[in-house]
PDB file of C-alpha atoms in Angstrom:
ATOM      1  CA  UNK A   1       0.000   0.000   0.000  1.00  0.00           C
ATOM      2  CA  UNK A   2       1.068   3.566  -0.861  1.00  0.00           C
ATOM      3  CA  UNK A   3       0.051   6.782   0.459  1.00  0.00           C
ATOM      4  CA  UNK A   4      -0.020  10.051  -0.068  1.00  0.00           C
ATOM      5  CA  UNK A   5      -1.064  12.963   2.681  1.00  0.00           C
ATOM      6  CA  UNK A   6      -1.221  16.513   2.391  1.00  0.00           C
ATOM      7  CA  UNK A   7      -1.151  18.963   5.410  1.00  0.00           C
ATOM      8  CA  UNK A   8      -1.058  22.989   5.562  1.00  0.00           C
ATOM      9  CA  UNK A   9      -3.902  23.592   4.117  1.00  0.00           C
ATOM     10  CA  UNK A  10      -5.957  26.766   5.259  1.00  0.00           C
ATOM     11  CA  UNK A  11      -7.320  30.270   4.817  1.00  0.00           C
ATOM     12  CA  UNK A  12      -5.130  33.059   4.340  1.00  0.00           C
ATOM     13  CA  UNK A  13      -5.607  36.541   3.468  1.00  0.00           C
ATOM     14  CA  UNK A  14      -4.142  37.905   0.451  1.00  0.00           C
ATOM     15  CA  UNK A  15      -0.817  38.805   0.184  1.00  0.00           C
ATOM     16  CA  UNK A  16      -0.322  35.904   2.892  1.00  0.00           C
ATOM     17  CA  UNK A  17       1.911  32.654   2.990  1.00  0.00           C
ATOM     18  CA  UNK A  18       1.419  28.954   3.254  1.00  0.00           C
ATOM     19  CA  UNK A  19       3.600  26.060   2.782  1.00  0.00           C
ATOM     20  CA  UNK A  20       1.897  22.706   2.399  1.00  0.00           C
ATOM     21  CA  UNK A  21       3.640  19.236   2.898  1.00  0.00           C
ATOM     22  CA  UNK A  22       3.070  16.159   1.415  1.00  0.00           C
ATOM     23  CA  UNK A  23       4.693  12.248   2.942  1.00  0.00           C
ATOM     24  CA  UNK A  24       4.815   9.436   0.851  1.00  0.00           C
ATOM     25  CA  UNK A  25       4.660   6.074   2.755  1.00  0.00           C
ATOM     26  CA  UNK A  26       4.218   2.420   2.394  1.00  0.00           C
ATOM     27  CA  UNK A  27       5.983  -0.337   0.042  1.00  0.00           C
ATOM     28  CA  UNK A  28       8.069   2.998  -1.566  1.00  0.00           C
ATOM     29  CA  UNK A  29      11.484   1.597  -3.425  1.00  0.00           C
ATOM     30  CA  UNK A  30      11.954   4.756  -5.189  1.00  0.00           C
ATOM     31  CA  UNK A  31      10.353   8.324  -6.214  1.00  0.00           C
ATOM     32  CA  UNK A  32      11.472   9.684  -9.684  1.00  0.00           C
ATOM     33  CA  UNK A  33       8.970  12.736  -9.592  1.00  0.00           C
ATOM     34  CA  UNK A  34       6.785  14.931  -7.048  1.00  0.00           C
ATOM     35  CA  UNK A  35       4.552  17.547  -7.348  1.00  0.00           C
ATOM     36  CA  UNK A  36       1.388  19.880  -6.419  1.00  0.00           C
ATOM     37  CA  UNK A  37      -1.398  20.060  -8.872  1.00  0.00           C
ATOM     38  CA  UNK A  38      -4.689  21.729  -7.656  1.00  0.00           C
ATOM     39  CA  UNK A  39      -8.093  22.624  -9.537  1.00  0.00           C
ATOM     40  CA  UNK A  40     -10.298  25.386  -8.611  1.00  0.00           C
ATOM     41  CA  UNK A  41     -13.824  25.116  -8.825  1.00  0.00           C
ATOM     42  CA  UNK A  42     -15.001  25.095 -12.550  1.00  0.00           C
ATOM     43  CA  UNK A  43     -11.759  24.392 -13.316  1.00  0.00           C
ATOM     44  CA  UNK A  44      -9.709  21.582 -14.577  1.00  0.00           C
ATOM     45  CA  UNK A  45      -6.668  20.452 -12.442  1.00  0.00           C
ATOM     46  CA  UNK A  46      -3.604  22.395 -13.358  1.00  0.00           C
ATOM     47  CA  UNK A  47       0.063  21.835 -12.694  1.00  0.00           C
ATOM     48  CA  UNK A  48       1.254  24.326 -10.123  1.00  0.00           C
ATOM     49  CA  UNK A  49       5.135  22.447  -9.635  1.00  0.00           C
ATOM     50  CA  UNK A  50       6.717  19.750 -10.558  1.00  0.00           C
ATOM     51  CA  UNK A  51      10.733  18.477  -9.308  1.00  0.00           C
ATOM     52  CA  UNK A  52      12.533  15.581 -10.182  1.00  0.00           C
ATOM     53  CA  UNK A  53      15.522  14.147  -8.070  1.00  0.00           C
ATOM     54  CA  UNK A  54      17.941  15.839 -10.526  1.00  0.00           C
ATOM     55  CA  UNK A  55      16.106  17.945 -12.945  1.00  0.00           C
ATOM     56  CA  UNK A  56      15.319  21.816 -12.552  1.00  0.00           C
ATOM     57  CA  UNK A  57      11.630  22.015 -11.071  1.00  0.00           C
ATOM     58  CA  UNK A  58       8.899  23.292 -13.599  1.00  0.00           C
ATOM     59  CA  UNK A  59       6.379  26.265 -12.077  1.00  0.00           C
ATOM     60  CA  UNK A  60       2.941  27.092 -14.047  1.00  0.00           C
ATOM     61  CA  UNK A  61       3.809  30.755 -14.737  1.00  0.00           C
ATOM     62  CA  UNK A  62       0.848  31.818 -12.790  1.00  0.00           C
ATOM     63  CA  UNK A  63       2.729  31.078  -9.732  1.00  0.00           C
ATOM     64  CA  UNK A  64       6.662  31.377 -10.502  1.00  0.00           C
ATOM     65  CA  UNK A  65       8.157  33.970  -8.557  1.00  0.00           C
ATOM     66  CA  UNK A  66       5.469  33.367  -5.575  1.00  0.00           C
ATOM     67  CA  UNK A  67       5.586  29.997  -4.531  1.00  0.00           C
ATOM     68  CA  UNK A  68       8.800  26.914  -4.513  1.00  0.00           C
ATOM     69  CA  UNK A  69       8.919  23.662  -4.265  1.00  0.00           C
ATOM     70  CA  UNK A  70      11.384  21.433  -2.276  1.00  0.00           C
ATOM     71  CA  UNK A  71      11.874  17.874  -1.709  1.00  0.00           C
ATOM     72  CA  UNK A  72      12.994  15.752   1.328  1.00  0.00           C
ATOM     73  CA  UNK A  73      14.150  12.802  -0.512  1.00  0.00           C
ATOM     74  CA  UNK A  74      15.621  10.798   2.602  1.00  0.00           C
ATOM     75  CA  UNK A  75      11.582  11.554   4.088  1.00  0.00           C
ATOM     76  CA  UNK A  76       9.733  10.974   0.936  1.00  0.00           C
ATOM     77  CA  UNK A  77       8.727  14.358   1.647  1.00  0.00           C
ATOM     78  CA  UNK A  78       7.702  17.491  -0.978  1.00  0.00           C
ATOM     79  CA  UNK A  79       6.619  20.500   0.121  1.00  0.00           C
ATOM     80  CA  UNK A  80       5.415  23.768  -1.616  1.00  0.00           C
ATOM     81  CA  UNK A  81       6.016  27.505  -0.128  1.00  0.00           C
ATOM     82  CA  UNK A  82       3.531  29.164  -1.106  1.00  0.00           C
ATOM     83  CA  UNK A  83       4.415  33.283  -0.788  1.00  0.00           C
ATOM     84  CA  UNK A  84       1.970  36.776  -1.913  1.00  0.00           C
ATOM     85  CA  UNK A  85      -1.213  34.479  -1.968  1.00  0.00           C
ATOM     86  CA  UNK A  86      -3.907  35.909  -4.339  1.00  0.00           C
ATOM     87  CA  UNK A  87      -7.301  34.598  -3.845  1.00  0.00           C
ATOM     88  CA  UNK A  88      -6.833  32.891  -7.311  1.00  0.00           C
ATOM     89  CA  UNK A  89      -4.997  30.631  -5.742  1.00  0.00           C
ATOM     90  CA  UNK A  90      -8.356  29.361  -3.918  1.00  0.00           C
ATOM     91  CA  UNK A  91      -8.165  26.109  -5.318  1.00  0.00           C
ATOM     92  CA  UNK A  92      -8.051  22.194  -3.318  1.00  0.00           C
ATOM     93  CA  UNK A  93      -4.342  21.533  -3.831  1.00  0.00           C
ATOM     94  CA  UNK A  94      -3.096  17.472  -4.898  1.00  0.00           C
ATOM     95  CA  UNK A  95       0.490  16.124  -4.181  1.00  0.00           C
ATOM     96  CA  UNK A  96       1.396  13.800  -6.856  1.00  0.00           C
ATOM     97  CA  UNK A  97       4.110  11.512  -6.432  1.00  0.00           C
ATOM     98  CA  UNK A  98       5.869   9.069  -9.986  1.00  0.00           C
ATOM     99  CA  UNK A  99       7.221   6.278  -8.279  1.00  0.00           C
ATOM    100  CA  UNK A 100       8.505   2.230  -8.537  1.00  0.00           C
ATOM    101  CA  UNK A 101       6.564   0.231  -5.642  1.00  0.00           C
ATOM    102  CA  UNK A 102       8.542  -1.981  -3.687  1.00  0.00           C
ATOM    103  CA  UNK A 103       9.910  -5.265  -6.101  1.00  0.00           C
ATOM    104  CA  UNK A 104       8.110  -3.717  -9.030  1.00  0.00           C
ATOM    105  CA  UNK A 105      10.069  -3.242 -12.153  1.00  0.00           C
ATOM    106  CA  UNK A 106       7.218  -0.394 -13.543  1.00  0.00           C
ATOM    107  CA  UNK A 107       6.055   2.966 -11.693  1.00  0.00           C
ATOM    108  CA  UNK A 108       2.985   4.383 -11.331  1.00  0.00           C
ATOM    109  CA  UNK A 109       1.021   7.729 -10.587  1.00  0.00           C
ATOM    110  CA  UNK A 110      -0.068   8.232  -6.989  1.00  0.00           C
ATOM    111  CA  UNK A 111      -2.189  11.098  -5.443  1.00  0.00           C
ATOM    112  CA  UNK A 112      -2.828  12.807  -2.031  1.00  0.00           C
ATOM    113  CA  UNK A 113      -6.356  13.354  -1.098  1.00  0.00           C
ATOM    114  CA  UNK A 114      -6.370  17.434  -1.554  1.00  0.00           C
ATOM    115  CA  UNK A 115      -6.287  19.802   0.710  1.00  0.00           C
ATOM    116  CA  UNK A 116      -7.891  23.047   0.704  1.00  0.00           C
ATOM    117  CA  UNK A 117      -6.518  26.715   0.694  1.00  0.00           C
ATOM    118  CA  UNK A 118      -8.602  29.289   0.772  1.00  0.00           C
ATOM    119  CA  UNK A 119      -7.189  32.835  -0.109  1.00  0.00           C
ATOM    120  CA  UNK A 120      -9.590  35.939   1.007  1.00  0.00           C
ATOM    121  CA  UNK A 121     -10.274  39.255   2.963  1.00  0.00           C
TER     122      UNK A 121
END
């Protein structure tokens, strides 16, 4: 079994800061790819940032500048600093993790559950 879980979530006024964190656990042999997607109501799911163990992380440019993502490889760990919130940035916010399960020879796409940030006066 493999898990995702998001935490950090919250409301925030504009101009505000977040960081949320995502853990990876269970039968993990190795990550080649994290990231935080998130979709806004009426929306369809959107990349926000993307890293790889050795590549240069990829921003949407809606958000480059603002927010950064960082990985905890030893933890299984991403997290995304989120900096001079707007309240389009209300969206539910998905860790996504490419990874090899335990004794597998193929990887797979895993998501988090979502959680919520909510940016407004």
């Amino acid at each position: 079994q493999v898990q995702l879980v998001e935490s950090g979530g919250g409301l925030v006024q504009p101009g505000g800061s977040l960081r949320l964190s995502c853990a990876a656990s269970g039968s993990i042999d190795s990550i080649y790819a994290m990231g935080w997607y998130r979709q806004a109501p009426g929306k369809q799911r959107e990349l926000v940032a993307r890293t790889t163990s050795s590549g240069s992380p990829n921003y949407a440019d809606s958000v480059k500048a603002r927010f950064t993502i960082s990985r905890n490889n030893a933890k299984n760990m991403v997290y995304l600093q989120m900096n001079s919130l707007k309240p389009e940035d209300t969206a539910v916010y998905y860790c996504y993790a490419l990874l090899r399960r335990l004794g597998s020879l193929s990887t797979g796409d895993y998501w988090g559950q979502g959680t919520q940030v909510t940016v407004s006066s």
